[in-house]
C-alpha cells in the first residue's frame, strides 16, 4: 500500500465506521467521486477497508473510537487483516504509528477481551447466538465469516450449459470450478470483472450464491405453472426459477420497492425471459394480491431478514443490526409468511427462506407458522434434494454455513398445503 492509497482508505473508513450507511454503498459513492483511481488502487482501498470491518472488534479494543482515527484503523487493518509486515509500510509511518502497530502486532494472538473479540462479533450478536450455540460454534462461525467470499455464478440454462461454459471460464481463470451442489453453479475464488464479460452481457451468466441457487431448485417450478416470488427484490431467484420453467408459465414478482423491481427488468431481458411479471405492492396486505388466493402452484418467500448469513460479503451488517431490529423483523416475517400462504393452492408448495443464521428467523419462525396453520405440512429438504440428484443432507431444513459449504449462511424450509 502506498501513501495515496492509505489516505484514500482512511477517508473511506471515516464514513464506513460510523455504520450509518451500508459499507458497499459508501465505497461505491467514493469511487464515483474519484474516477481517476485505477483498478489496483481500488482493490487496495476496498480490501483494506473491508479488513477493518472484519476485524473491527480487535481494532476498537486498540482504538476507542476508530472512526475518529481512520488512518490508524486502516493501518491496523493491514496488520490484523491483510498480514502486512510493519517493515513493508515503514516509510508510511511516523514514530507514534510505528509504536502503535508494534504493540498491536505483539498482541495479535493475545486478544482475550471476551468471546466477542475472539470471534470478531458484537456483544449483542454473541448473546443472541449463545441462546442456541456452544462457545466453540460461535468461534467457528466468527472465523468462517472473516474470510472473503468467492464469486458464485449461475449458468442460465436457456442460453447455455455448465459443462460447455466451465471450460471457457477455466481458460481465463484457472481456479474456476463447478459448485459441489447446484447443477447450474460455477465458483471463482479470484473475482473477475464479470459485468463486462461477454457471457454475462449476453445473459448466459448471472451472479448468484450457490445457496440461493439451491433455493430456486427447491421451489421445484414446472413449465406452465403459476409461481409467486413474494419478496422478489432485484430478482436473482426469480430469474433462476424462470429458467427452470423453460420460460413457460407465469411468475409474479412482487416487491414493495420500485427501485429493486426496476433493476429486475433489464436482467429479465438479458436472460431472455418473458414469463416474469414484476409488480410493486404496498405491503403483504395489498388488495391486488387477493386475486391470486388459492391459485399459485408455488410461492417463494425469501423473507426480509437480518442478513447475518452474508457477513463475508457485508461485514458491517453485524454493527448495523441489533437485537431490536431482529425483533422487528420477526414480526414482519411472520406477517409476510401468513399472507403468502393464502395464495398456495391445494397440494401447492410454500418455500420460506432467509440469509440468516439465527434460529429465531429460521426454524422457530417455521414452527410458529405450522402451529398456526395445520393445513400445511413440512417436506424434508434432504429427500427433495436427493430426488433432484443433489448429494446434500442438512436434515429436514436446508441449512448452509460458510465454514462447511463455502456459501453464504442460508436457510430454507419447504411446506406443502395438504
mmCIF file of C-alpha atoms in Angstrom:
data_model
loop_
_atom_site.group_PDB
_atom_site.id
_atom_site.type_symbol
_atom_site.label_atom_id
_atom_site.label_comp_id
_atom_site.label_asym_id
_atom_site.label_seq_id
_atom_site.Cartn_x
_atom_site.Cartn_y
_atom_site.Cartn_z
ATOM 1 C CA UNK A 1 0.000 0.000 0.000
ATOM 2 C CA UNK A 2 1.327 3.442 -0.893
ATOM 3 C CA UNK A 3 0.729 6.795 0.812
ATOM 4 C CA UNK A 4 -2.064 7.887 -1.547
ATOM 5 C CA UNK A 5 -3.914 4.578 -1.170
ATOM 6 C CA UNK A 6 -3.625 4.816 2.612
ATOM 7 C CA UNK A 7 -5.001 8.355 2.548
ATOM 8 C CA UNK A 8 -7.999 7.277 0.440
ATOM 9 C CA UNK A 9 -8.642 4.259 2.692
ATOM 10 C CA UNK A 10 -8.656 6.485 5.775
ATOM 11 C CA UNK A 11 -11.222 8.784 4.155
ATOM 12 C CA UNK A 12 -13.447 5.835 3.268
ATOM 13 C CA UNK A 13 -13.190 4.377 6.785
ATOM 14 C CA UNK A 14 -14.042 7.706 8.419
ATOM 15 C CA UNK A 15 -17.515 7.286 6.937
ATOM 16 C CA UNK A 16 -17.798 3.492 6.924
ATOM 17 C CA UNK A 17 -17.034 3.121 10.625
ATOM 18 C CA UNK A 18 -19.965 5.317 11.642
ATOM 19 C CA UNK A 19 -22.172 2.437 10.332
ATOM 20 C CA UNK A 20 -24.798 4.911 9.169
ATOM 21 C CA UNK A 21 -24.857 3.508 5.627
ATOM 22 C CA UNK A 22 -24.065 0.139 4.037
ATOM 23 C CA UNK A 23 -20.318 -0.097 3.518
ATOM 24 C CA UNK A 24 -20.608 -1.122 -0.143
ATOM 25 C CA UNK A 25 -22.707 1.992 -0.808
ATOM 26 C CA UNK A 26 -20.082 4.182 0.902
ATOM 27 C CA UNK A 27 -17.320 2.615 -1.175
ATOM 28 C CA UNK A 28 -19.240 2.885 -4.462
ATOM 29 C CA UNK A 29 -20.026 6.551 -3.837
ATOM 30 C CA UNK A 30 -16.377 7.272 -3.020
ATOM 31 C CA UNK A 31 -15.141 5.601 -6.190
ATOM 32 C CA UNK A 32 -17.689 7.555 -8.253
ATOM 33 C CA UNK A 33 -16.286 10.769 -6.774
ATOM 34 C CA UNK A 34 -12.697 9.685 -7.500
ATOM 35 C CA UNK A 35 -12.908 8.390 -11.057
ATOM 36 C CA UNK A 36 -9.142 8.666 -11.613
ATOM 37 C CA UNK A 37 -8.393 5.866 -9.151
ATOM 38 C CA UNK A 38 -7.002 2.877 -11.038
ATOM 39 C CA UNK A 39 -8.025 -0.766 -10.673
ATOM 40 C CA UNK A 40 -5.140 -1.615 -8.334
ATOM 41 C CA UNK A 41 -5.828 1.470 -6.190
ATOM 42 C CA UNK A 42 -9.487 0.480 -5.843
ATOM 43 C CA UNK A 43 -8.511 -3.084 -4.949
ATOM 44 C CA UNK A 44 -6.113 -1.957 -2.191
ATOM 45 C CA UNK A 45 -8.592 0.535 -0.754
ATOM 46 C CA UNK A 46 -11.526 -1.903 -0.789
ATOM 47 C CA UNK A 47 -9.570 -4.859 0.631
ATOM 48 C CA UNK A 48 -8.131 -2.783 3.485
ATOM 49 C CA UNK A 49 -11.425 -1.076 4.313
ATOM 50 C CA UNK A 50 -13.261 -4.416 4.462
ATOM 51 C CA UNK A 51 -10.427 -5.915 6.533
ATOM 52 C CA UNK A 52 -11.053 -3.114 9.044
ATOM 53 C CA UNK A 53 -14.751 -4.046 9.172
ATOM 54 C CA UNK A 54 -13.955 -7.737 9.627
ATOM 55 C CA UNK A 55 -11.523 -7.022 12.462
ATOM 56 C CA UNK A 56 -13.441 -4.142 13.993
ATOM 57 C CA UNK A 57 -13.731 -5.796 17.416
ATOM 58 C CA UNK A 58 -9.962 -6.008 17.815
ATOM 59 C CA UNK A 59 -9.382 -2.600 16.233
ATOM 60 C CA UNK A 60 -11.938 -0.959 18.535
ATOM 61 C CA UNK A 61 -10.207 -2.618 21.500
ATOM 62 C CA UNK A 62 -6.962 -0.932 20.437
ATOM 63 C CA UNK A 63 -8.635 2.329 19.350
ATOM 64 C CA UNK A 64 -11.545 3.571 21.438
ATOM 65 C CA UNK A 65 -13.191 5.479 18.567
ATOM 66 C CA UNK A 66 -11.902 4.007 15.288
ATOM 67 C CA UNK A 67 -13.990 6.264 13.042
ATOM 68 C CA UNK A 68 -12.281 9.277 14.657
ATOM 69 C CA UNK A 69 -8.850 7.716 13.959
ATOM 70 C CA UNK A 70 -9.416 6.268 10.484
ATOM 71 C CA UNK A 71 -5.758 6.320 9.442
ATOM 72 C CA UNK A 72 -4.804 4.181 12.440
ATOM 73 C CA UNK A 73 -7.795 1.922 11.753
ATOM 74 C CA UNK A 74 -6.533 1.425 8.182
ATOM 75 C CA UNK A 75 -3.019 0.642 9.424
ATOM 76 C CA UNK A 76 -4.428 -1.810 11.981
ATOM 77 C CA UNK A 77 -6.440 -3.496 9.230
ATOM 78 C CA UNK A 78 -3.269 -4.000 7.190
ATOM 79 C CA UNK A 79 -1.555 -5.740 10.115
ATOM 80 C CA UNK A 80 -4.529 -7.688 11.529
ATOM 81 C CA UNK A 81 -6.488 -8.452 8.395
ATOM 82 C CA UNK A 82 -4.043 -8.414 5.494
ATOM 83 C CA UNK A 83 -0.960 -9.892 7.186
ATOM 84 C CA UNK A 84 1.186 -6.888 6.250
ATOM 85 C CA UNK A 85 4.596 -6.704 7.938
ATOM 86 C CA UNK A 86 5.373 -3.377 9.572
ATOM 87 C CA UNK A 87 8.652 -3.283 7.648
ATOM 88 C CA UNK A 88 6.706 -3.250 4.376
ATOM 89 C CA UNK A 89 4.989 0.034 5.251
ATOM 90 C CA UNK A 90 7.660 1.653 7.466
ATOM 91 C CA UNK A 91 8.058 4.564 5.029
ATOM 92 C CA UNK A 92 4.389 5.485 5.597
ATOM 93 C CA UNK A 93 4.639 5.586 9.395
ATOM 94 C CA UNK A 94 5.649 8.181 11.922
ATOM 95 C CA UNK A 95 7.221 7.178 15.230
ATOM 96 C CA UNK A 96 3.941 7.013 17.151
ATOM 97 C CA UNK A 97 2.245 4.887 14.461
ATOM 98 C CA UNK A 98 5.217 2.503 14.396
ATOM 99 C CA UNK A 99 4.913 2.033 18.142
ATOM 100 C CA UNK A 100 1.121 1.563 17.886
ATOM 101 C CA UNK A 101 1.475 -1.150 15.242
ATOM 102 C CA UNK A 102 4.303 -2.823 17.151
ATOM 103 C CA UNK A 103 2.091 -3.128 20.217
ATOM 104 C CA UNK A 104 -0.805 -4.353 18.056
ATOM 105 C CA UNK A 105 1.386 -6.977 16.360
ATOM 106 C CA UNK A 106 2.634 -8.230 19.724
ATOM 107 C CA UNK A 107 -0.945 -8.543 20.899
ATOM 108 C CA UNK A 108 -2.260 -10.143 17.701
ATOM 109 C CA UNK A 109 -2.774 -13.623 19.150
ATOM 110 C CA UNK A 110 -3.475 -12.454 22.690
ATOM 111 C CA UNK A 111 -6.795 -10.656 22.407
ATOM 112 C CA UNK A 112 -8.526 -12.161 25.447
ATOM 113 C CA UNK A 113 -11.131 -9.471 25.944
ATOM 114 C CA UNK A 114 -14.026 -11.902 25.696
ATOM 115 C CA UNK A 115 -15.776 -14.119 23.202
ATOM 116 C CA UNK A 116 -16.950 -11.171 21.120
ATOM 117 C CA UNK A 117 -13.353 -10.064 20.455
ATOM 118 C CA UNK A 118 -12.081 -13.578 19.760
ATOM 119 C CA UNK A 119 -14.969 -14.245 17.353
ATOM 120 C CA UNK A 120 -14.963 -10.691 15.914
ATOM 121 C CA UNK A 121 -18.679 -10.340 16.701
ATOM 122 C CA UNK A 122 -20.519 -7.557 18.555
ATOM 123 C CA UNK A 123 -21.762 -8.354 22.043
ATOM 124 C CA UNK A 124 -25.456 -8.257 21.081
ATOM 125 C CA UNK A 125 -24.920 -10.963 18.451
ATOM 126 C CA UNK A 126 -22.838 -13.147 20.765
ATOM 127 C CA UNK A 127 -25.640 -13.005 23.349
ATOM 128 C CA UNK A 128 -28.216 -13.887 20.665
ATOM 129 C CA UNK A 129 -26.175 -16.867 19.469
ATOM 130 C CA UNK A 130 -25.403 -18.091 23.000
ATOM 131 C CA UNK A 131 -29.075 -18.990 23.371
ATOM 132 C CA UNK A 132 -28.587 -21.755 20.778
ATOM 133 C CA UNK A 133 -24.876 -22.385 20.134
ATOM 134 C CA UNK A 134 -21.888 -23.554 22.168
ATOM 135 C CA UNK A 135 -18.889 -21.241 22.515
ATOM 136 C CA UNK A 136 -16.805 -23.243 20.007
ATOM 137 C CA UNK A 137 -19.633 -22.983 17.459
ATOM 138 C CA UNK A 138 -19.746 -19.210 17.869
ATOM 139 C CA UNK A 139 -15.957 -19.022 17.412
ATOM 140 C CA UNK A 140 -16.136 -21.231 14.304
ATOM 141 C CA UNK A 141 -18.888 -19.026 12.861
ATOM 142 C CA UNK A 142 -16.896 -15.863 13.556
ATOM 143 C CA UNK A 143 -13.811 -17.255 11.861
ATOM 144 C CA UNK A 144 -15.723 -18.535 8.830
ATOM 145 C CA UNK A 145 -17.319 -15.168 8.087
ATOM 146 C CA UNK A 146 -13.990 -13.366 8.427
ATOM 147 C CA UNK A 147 -12.861 -14.957 5.166
ATOM 148 C CA UNK A 148 -13.673 -13.152 1.950
ATOM 149 C CA UNK A 149 -16.344 -14.830 -0.173
ATOM 150 C CA UNK A 150 -15.667 -16.422 -3.576
ATOM 151 C CA UNK A 151 -17.741 -15.420 -6.590
ATOM 152 C CA UNK A 152 -20.590 -17.837 -7.336
ATOM 153 C CA UNK A 153 -22.283 -17.585 -10.717
ATOM 154 C CA UNK A 154 -25.211 -19.424 -12.292
ATOM 155 C CA UNK A 155 -25.394 -20.643 -15.865
ATOM 156 C CA UNK A 156 -28.703 -19.612 -17.420
ATOM 157 C CA UNK A 157 -29.961 -22.902 -18.890
ATOM 158 C CA UNK A 158 -31.970 -21.026 -21.531
ATOM 159 C CA UNK A 159 -28.695 -19.857 -23.060
ATOM 160 C CA UNK A 160 -26.006 -22.346 -22.127
ATOM 161 C CA UNK A 161 -24.916 -25.484 -20.285
ATOM 162 C CA UNK A 162 -22.460 -25.616 -17.415
ATOM 163 C CA UNK A 163 -20.268 -28.314 -18.984
ATOM 164 C CA UNK A 164 -19.804 -26.056 -22.030
ATOM 165 C CA UNK A 165 -19.347 -22.762 -20.136
ATOM 166 C CA UNK A 166 -16.982 -24.045 -17.425
ATOM 167 C CA UNK A 167 -14.027 -24.826 -19.753
ATOM 168 C CA UNK A 168 -14.335 -21.342 -21.281
ATOM 169 C CA UNK A 169 -14.044 -19.737 -17.838
ATOM 170 C CA UNK A 170 -11.235 -22.087 -16.793
ATOM 171 C CA UNK A 171 -9.243 -20.913 -19.803
ATOM 172 C CA UNK A 172 -9.466 -17.384 -18.386
ATOM 173 C CA UNK A 173 -9.339 -18.183 -14.660
ATOM 174 C CA UNK A 174 -7.666 -21.440 -13.607
ATOM 175 C CA UNK A 175 -9.494 -21.522 -10.268
ATOM 176 C CA UNK A 176 -12.981 -21.753 -11.850
ATOM 177 C CA UNK A 177 -14.761 -24.907 -10.706
ATOM 178 C CA UNK A 178 -18.231 -26.418 -10.668
ATOM 179 C CA UNK A 179 -20.148 -25.792 -7.449
ATOM 180 C CA UNK A 180 -20.485 -29.032 -5.445
ATOM 181 C CA UNK A 181 -24.275 -28.957 -5.055
ATOM 182 C CA UNK A 182 -26.006 -26.713 -7.585
ATOM 183 C CA UNK A 183 -26.146 -28.223 -11.093
ATOM 184 C CA UNK A 184 -26.054 -24.699 -12.545
ATOM 185 C CA UNK A 185 -23.259 -23.143 -10.495
ATOM 186 C CA UNK A 186 -19.622 -22.169 -11.101
ATOM 187 C CA UNK A 187 -17.331 -20.844 -8.355
ATOM 188 C CA UNK A 188 -14.435 -18.450 -8.832
ATOM 189 C CA UNK A 189 -12.126 -17.925 -5.852
ATOM 190 C CA UNK A 190 -10.486 -14.946 -7.547
ATOM 191 C CA UNK A 191 -13.137 -12.497 -8.615
ATOM 192 C CA UNK A 192 -13.236 -11.215 -12.179
ATOM 193 C CA UNK A 193 -14.964 -8.185 -13.719
ATOM 194 C CA UNK A 194 -17.989 -10.280 -14.625
ATOM 195 C CA UNK A 195 -20.227 -7.334 -15.537
ATOM 196 C CA UNK A 196 -18.012 -6.728 -18.590
ATOM 197 C CA UNK A 197 -17.741 -10.373 -19.631
ATOM 198 C CA UNK A 198 -19.437 -11.333 -22.902
ATOM 199 C CA UNK A 199 -21.164 -14.341 -21.278
ATOM 200 C CA UNK A 200 -22.670 -12.026 -18.668
ATOM 201 C CA UNK A 201 -23.654 -9.378 -21.189
ATOM 202 C CA UNK A 202 -25.472 -11.924 -23.372
ATOM 203 C CA UNK A 203 -27.370 -13.391 -20.392
ATOM 204 C CA UNK A 204 -25.593 -16.745 -20.170
ATOM 205 C CA UNK A 205 -24.226 -15.988 -16.690
ATOM 206 C CA UNK A 206 -25.745 -14.397 -13.585
ATOM 207 C CA UNK A 207 -24.150 -13.721 -10.193
ATOM 208 C CA UNK A 208 -25.890 -15.904 -7.594
ATOM 209 C CA UNK A 209 -24.646 -17.613 -4.425
ATOM 210 C CA UNK A 210 -24.917 -21.410 -4.511
ATOM 211 C CA UNK A 211 -27.297 -21.422 -1.536
ATOM 212 C CA UNK A 212 -29.656 -19.150 -3.428
ATOM 213 C CA UNK A 213 -29.435 -21.412 -6.479
ATOM 214 C CA UNK A 214 -30.483 -24.419 -4.391
ATOM 215 C CA UNK A 215 -33.427 -22.449 -3.068
ATOM 216 C CA UNK A 216 -34.665 -21.973 -6.631
ATOM 217 C CA UNK A 217 -34.191 -25.708 -7.156
ATOM 218 C CA UNK A 218 -36.326 -26.452 -4.067
ATOM 219 C CA UNK A 219 -39.155 -24.304 -5.412
ATOM 220 C CA UNK A 220 -39.497 -27.099 -7.966
ATOM 221 C CA UNK A 221 -41.255 -24.941 -10.555
ATOM 222 C CA UNK A 222 -42.536 -26.706 -13.662
ATOM 223 C CA UNK A 223 -43.472 -25.455 -17.113
ATOM 224 C CA UNK A 224 -46.904 -23.870 -17.304
ATOM 225 C CA UNK A 225 -47.337 -23.300 -13.561
ATOM 226 C CA UNK A 226 -48.290 -20.123 -11.692
ATOM 227 C CA UNK A 227 -45.441 -19.042 -9.419
ATOM 228 C CA UNK A 228 -45.301 -16.154 -6.948
ATOM 229 C CA UNK A 229 -41.995 -14.706 -5.773
ATOM 230 C CA UNK A 230 -43.415 -12.774 -2.847
ATOM 231 C CA UNK A 231 -40.287 -10.746 -1.978
ATOM 232 C CA UNK A 232 -38.565 -10.679 -5.348
ATOM 233 C CA UNK A 233 -36.082 -7.857 -4.776
ATOM 234 C CA UNK A 234 -33.830 -7.461 -7.808
ATOM 235 C CA UNK A 235 -34.916 -10.927 -8.906
ATOM 236 C CA UNK A 236 -31.920 -13.261 -8.719
ATOM 237 C CA UNK A 237 -34.067 -16.213 -7.646
ATOM 238 C CA UNK A 238 -36.903 -15.140 -9.945
ATOM 239 C CA UNK A 239 -34.558 -15.468 -12.920
ATOM 240 C CA UNK A 240 -33.377 -18.907 -11.808
ATOM 241 C CA UNK A 241 -36.991 -20.103 -11.398
ATOM 242 C CA UNK A 242 -37.926 -18.659 -14.797
ATOM 243 C CA UNK A 243 -35.126 -20.611 -16.483
ATOM 244 C CA UNK A 244 -36.179 -23.732 -14.561
ATOM 245 C CA UNK A 245 -39.636 -23.330 -16.151
ATOM 246 C CA UNK A 246 -38.067 -23.002 -19.626
ATOM 247 C CA UNK A 247 -39.821 -19.620 -19.943
ATOM 248 C CA UNK A 248 -43.250 -21.312 -19.862
ATOM 249 C CA UNK A 249 -45.965 -20.389 -17.362
ATOM 250 C CA UNK A 250 -46.242 -17.228 -15.299
ATOM 251 C CA UNK A 251 -44.162 -15.782 -12.469
ATOM 252 C CA UNK A 252 -45.469 -12.869 -10.400
ATOM 253 C CA UNK A 253 -42.518 -10.963 -8.937
ATOM 254 C CA UNK A 254 -43.829 -8.870 -6.032
ATOM 255 C CA UNK A 255 -41.840 -6.346 -4.018
ATOM 256 C CA UNK A 256 -42.516 -3.152 -2.103
ATOM 257 C CA UNK A 257 -39.529 -1.336 -3.656
ATOM 258 C CA UNK A 258 -39.986 0.074 -7.146
ATOM 259 C CA UNK A 259 -36.222 0.564 -7.491
ATOM 260 C CA UNK A 260 -35.458 -3.118 -6.883
ATOM 261 C CA UNK A 261 -38.095 -4.208 -9.396
ATOM 262 C CA UNK A 262 -36.715 -1.703 -11.907
ATOM 263 C CA UNK A 263 -33.359 -3.494 -11.621
ATOM 264 C CA UNK A 264 -35.101 -6.784 -12.441
ATOM 265 C CA UNK A 265 -36.447 -5.642 -15.813
ATOM 266 C CA UNK A 266 -33.133 -5.316 -17.709
ATOM 267 C CA UNK A 267 -31.961 -8.587 -16.131
ATOM 268 C CA UNK A 268 -35.078 -10.337 -17.491
ATOM 269 C CA UNK A 269 -34.360 -9.008 -20.961
ATOM 270 C CA UNK A 270 -30.710 -10.059 -20.822
ATOM 271 C CA UNK A 271 -31.713 -13.544 -19.598
ATOM 272 C CA UNK A 272 -34.258 -13.938 -22.428
ATOM 273 C CA UNK A 273 -37.178 -14.384 -20.008
ATOM 274 C CA UNK A 274 -40.677 -13.206 -20.890
ATOM 275 C CA UNK A 275 -42.711 -15.157 -18.321
ATOM 276 C CA UNK A 276 -41.936 -12.830 -15.377
ATOM 277 C CA UNK A 277 -44.398 -10.107 -14.382
ATOM 278 C CA UNK A 278 -42.907 -7.625 -11.877
ATOM 279 C CA UNK A 279 -45.436 -5.767 -9.751
ATOM 280 C CA UNK A 280 -44.888 -3.331 -6.908
ATOM 281 C CA UNK A 281 -47.102 -3.879 -3.859
ATOM 282 C CA UNK A 282 -47.613 -1.561 -0.902
ATOM 283 C CA UNK A 283 -47.283 -4.344 1.668
ATOM 284 C CA UNK A 284 -48.052 -8.028 2.154
ATOM 285 C CA UNK A 285 -51.673 -6.957 2.688
ATOM 286 C CA UNK A 286 -52.039 -5.182 -0.675
ATOM 287 C CA UNK A 287 -55.517 -5.947 -2.063
ATOM 288 C CA UNK A 288 -54.040 -6.706 -5.516
ATOM 289 C CA UNK A 289 -52.547 -9.907 -4.099
ATOM 290 C CA UNK A 290 -56.018 -11.307 -3.297
ATOM 291 C CA UNK A 291 -56.710 -12.154 -6.949
ATOM 292 C CA UNK A 292 -54.181 -14.993 -6.651
ATOM 293 C CA UNK A 293 -55.672 -16.538 -3.495
ATOM 294 C CA UNK A 294 -55.517 -20.322 -3.754
ATOM 295 C CA UNK A 295 -54.202 -20.214 -7.339
ATOM 296 C CA UNK A 296 -50.428 -20.428 -7.062
ATOM 297 C CA UNK A 297 -48.633 -23.730 -7.619
ATOM 298 C CA UNK A 298 -45.543 -22.460 -5.813
ATOM 299 C CA UNK A 299 -44.952 -19.440 -3.598
ATOM 300 C CA UNK A 300 -41.457 -18.366 -2.652
ATOM 301 C CA UNK A 301 -40.938 -16.180 0.419
ATOM 302 C CA UNK A 302 -37.314 -15.043 0.571
ATOM 303 C CA UNK A 303 -38.140 -13.008 3.639
ATOM 304 C CA UNK A 304 -36.641 -9.698 4.768
ATOM 305 C CA UNK A 305 -34.099 -10.747 7.370
ATOM 306 C CA UNK A 306 -31.059 -9.666 9.354
ATOM 307 C CA UNK A 307 -28.729 -10.800 6.550
ATOM 308 C CA UNK A 308 -26.331 -12.283 9.103
ATOM 309 C CA UNK A 309 -25.574 -15.177 6.764
ATOM 310 C CA UNK A 310 -23.945 -12.730 4.316
ATOM 311 C CA UNK A 311 -21.327 -11.332 6.701
ATOM 312 C CA UNK A 312 -18.447 -12.494 4.492
ATOM 313 C CA UNK A 313 -19.681 -10.018 1.893
ATOM 314 C CA UNK A 314 -21.288 -7.454 4.230
ATOM 315 C CA UNK A 315 -19.242 -7.418 7.462
ATOM 316 C CA UNK A 316 -20.750 -4.088 8.533
ATOM 317 C CA UNK A 317 -24.222 -5.651 8.874
ATOM 318 C CA UNK A 318 -23.436 -7.034 12.338
ATOM 319 C CA UNK A 319 -22.961 -3.432 13.506
ATOM 320 C CA UNK A 320 -25.971 -2.031 11.684
ATOM 321 C CA UNK A 321 -28.327 -4.681 13.088
ATOM 322 C CA UNK A 322 -29.267 -5.139 16.731
ATOM 323 C CA UNK A 323 -31.461 -7.295 18.941
ATOM 324 C CA UNK A 324 -34.208 -4.691 18.452
ATOM 325 C CA UNK A 325 -34.067 -4.699 14.645
ATOM 326 C CA UNK A 326 -34.138 -8.507 14.655
ATOM 327 C CA UNK A 327 -37.200 -8.494 16.923
ATOM 328 C CA UNK A 328 -38.985 -6.180 14.473
ATOM 329 C CA UNK A 329 -38.004 -8.418 11.547
ATOM 330 C CA UNK A 330 -39.501 -11.468 13.281
ATOM 331 C CA UNK A 331 -42.973 -9.910 13.287
ATOM 332 C CA UNK A 332 -42.598 -8.791 9.683
ATOM 333 C CA UNK A 333 -41.535 -12.298 8.598
ATOM 334 C CA UNK A 334 -44.478 -13.835 10.420
ATOM 335 C CA UNK A 335 -46.921 -11.467 8.752
ATOM 336 C CA UNK A 336 -45.474 -11.989 5.254
ATOM 337 C CA UNK A 337 -45.438 -15.773 5.595
ATOM 338 C CA UNK A 338 -49.055 -15.762 6.740
ATOM 339 C CA UNK A 339 -50.150 -13.547 3.818
ATOM 340 C CA UNK A 340 -48.161 -15.537 1.247
ATOM 341 C CA UNK A 341 -49.622 -18.846 2.414
ATOM 342 C CA UNK A 342 -53.100 -17.741 1.335
ATOM 343 C CA UNK A 343 -52.015 -17.828 -2.313
ATOM 344 C CA UNK A 344 -50.989 -21.502 -2.284
ATOM 345 C CA UNK A 345 -53.369 -23.946 -3.968
ATOM 346 C CA UNK A 346 -54.165 -27.419 -2.633
ATOM 347 C CA UNK A 347 -51.042 -29.599 -2.857
ATOM 348 C CA UNK A 348 -49.129 -26.419 -3.705
ATOM 349 C CA UNK A 349 -45.717 -25.584 -2.284
ATOM 350 C CA UNK A 350 -44.693 -22.717 0.010
ATOM 351 C CA UNK A 351 -40.941 -22.157 0.347
ATOM 352 C CA UNK A 352 -39.659 -19.954 3.170
ATOM 353 C CA UNK A 353 -36.052 -18.768 3.162
ATOM 354 C CA UNK A 354 -33.672 -16.316 4.805
ATOM 355 C CA UNK A 355 -29.990 -15.461 4.521
ATOM 356 C CA UNK A 356 -29.752 -15.521 8.316
ATOM 357 C CA UNK A 357 -28.177 -17.948 10.778
ATOM 358 C CA UNK A 358 -30.478 -17.060 13.690
ATOM 359 C CA UNK A 359 -32.930 -19.837 14.671
ATOM 360 C CA UNK A 360 -35.449 -17.139 15.637
ATOM 361 C CA UNK A 361 -35.676 -16.111 11.984
ATOM 362 C CA UNK A 362 -35.477 -19.671 10.701
ATOM 363 C CA UNK A 363 -36.620 -22.895 12.392
ATOM 364 C CA UNK A 364 -38.567 -21.127 15.131
ATOM 365 C CA UNK A 365 -40.378 -18.970 12.581
ATOM 366 C CA UNK A 366 -41.415 -22.075 10.604
ATOM 367 C CA UNK A 367 -42.525 -23.917 13.747
ATOM 368 C CA UNK A 368 -44.662 -20.937 14.719
ATOM 369 C CA UNK A 369 -46.251 -20.887 11.264
ATOM 370 C CA UNK A 370 -47.041 -24.619 11.341
ATOM 371 C CA UNK A 371 -48.616 -24.341 14.780
ATOM 372 C CA UNK A 372 -50.976 -21.670 13.412
ATOM 373 C CA UNK A 373 -51.534 -23.341 10.020
ATOM 374 C CA UNK A 374 -52.316 -27.051 10.431
ATOM 375 C CA UNK A 375 -53.353 -27.123 6.754
ATOM 376 C CA UNK A 376 -49.632 -27.102 5.874
ATOM 377 C CA UNK A 377 -47.025 -29.813 6.412
ATOM 378 C CA UNK A 378 -43.234 -29.709 6.323
ATOM 379 C CA UNK A 379 -41.477 -31.535 3.486
ATOM 380 C CA UNK A 380 -37.982 -32.953 4.002
ATOM 381 C CA UNK A 381 -35.400 -30.876 2.134
ATOM 382 C CA UNK A 382 -32.816 -33.669 2.162
ATOM 383 C CA UNK A 383 -35.272 -36.032 0.446
ATOM 384 C CA UNK A 384 -36.305 -33.379 -2.076
ATOM 385 C CA UNK A 385 -32.674 -32.673 -2.970
ATOM 386 C CA UNK A 386 -31.912 -36.388 -3.245
ATOM 387 C CA UNK A 387 -34.776 -36.750 -5.731
ATOM 388 C CA UNK A 388 -33.109 -33.954 -7.731
ATOM 389 C CA UNK A 389 -29.770 -35.839 -7.614
ATOM 390 C CA UNK A 390 -28.185 -33.296 -5.276
ATOM 391 C CA UNK A 391 -25.919 -35.048 -2.754
ATOM 392 C CA UNK A 392 -26.577 -32.853 0.265
ATOM 393 C CA UNK A 393 -28.241 -33.736 3.554
ATOM 394 C CA UNK A 394 -28.684 -30.973 6.115
ATOM 395 C CA UNK A 395 -31.855 -32.568 7.502
ATOM 396 C CA UNK A 396 -35.460 -31.554 7.037
ATOM 397 C CA UNK A 397 -34.388 -27.926 6.593
ATOM 398 C CA UNK A 398 -31.809 -26.624 4.136
ATOM 399 C CA UNK A 399 -29.036 -25.088 6.236
ATOM 400 C CA UNK A 400 -25.892 -23.734 4.624
ATOM 401 C CA UNK A 401 -23.000 -22.294 6.618
ATOM 402 C CA UNK A 402 -19.930 -20.505 5.302
ATOM 403 C CA UNK A 403 -17.366 -22.696 7.061
ATOM 404 C CA UNK A 404 -18.643 -26.059 5.861
ATOM 405 C CA UNK A 405 -20.223 -25.229 2.497
ATOM 406 C CA UNK A 406 -18.281 -22.144 1.292
ATOM 407 C CA UNK A 407 -21.588 -20.356 0.690
ATOM 408 C CA UNK A 408 -23.489 -17.629 2.469
ATOM 409 C CA UNK A 409 -25.276 -18.707 5.628
ATOM 410 C CA UNK A 410 -28.627 -19.762 4.285
ATOM 411 C CA UNK A 411 -31.857 -21.362 5.485
ATOM 412 C CA UNK A 412 -34.891 -22.780 3.676
ATOM 413 C CA UNK A 413 -37.993 -24.771 4.601
ATOM 414 C CA UNK A 414 -40.406 -26.339 2.117
ATOM 415 C CA UNK A 415 -44.071 -26.501 3.153
ATOM 416 C CA UNK A 416 -46.993 -28.049 1.326
ATOM 417 C CA UNK A 417 -50.689 -27.331 1.611
ATOM 418 C CA UNK A 418 -52.355 -30.640 2.435
#
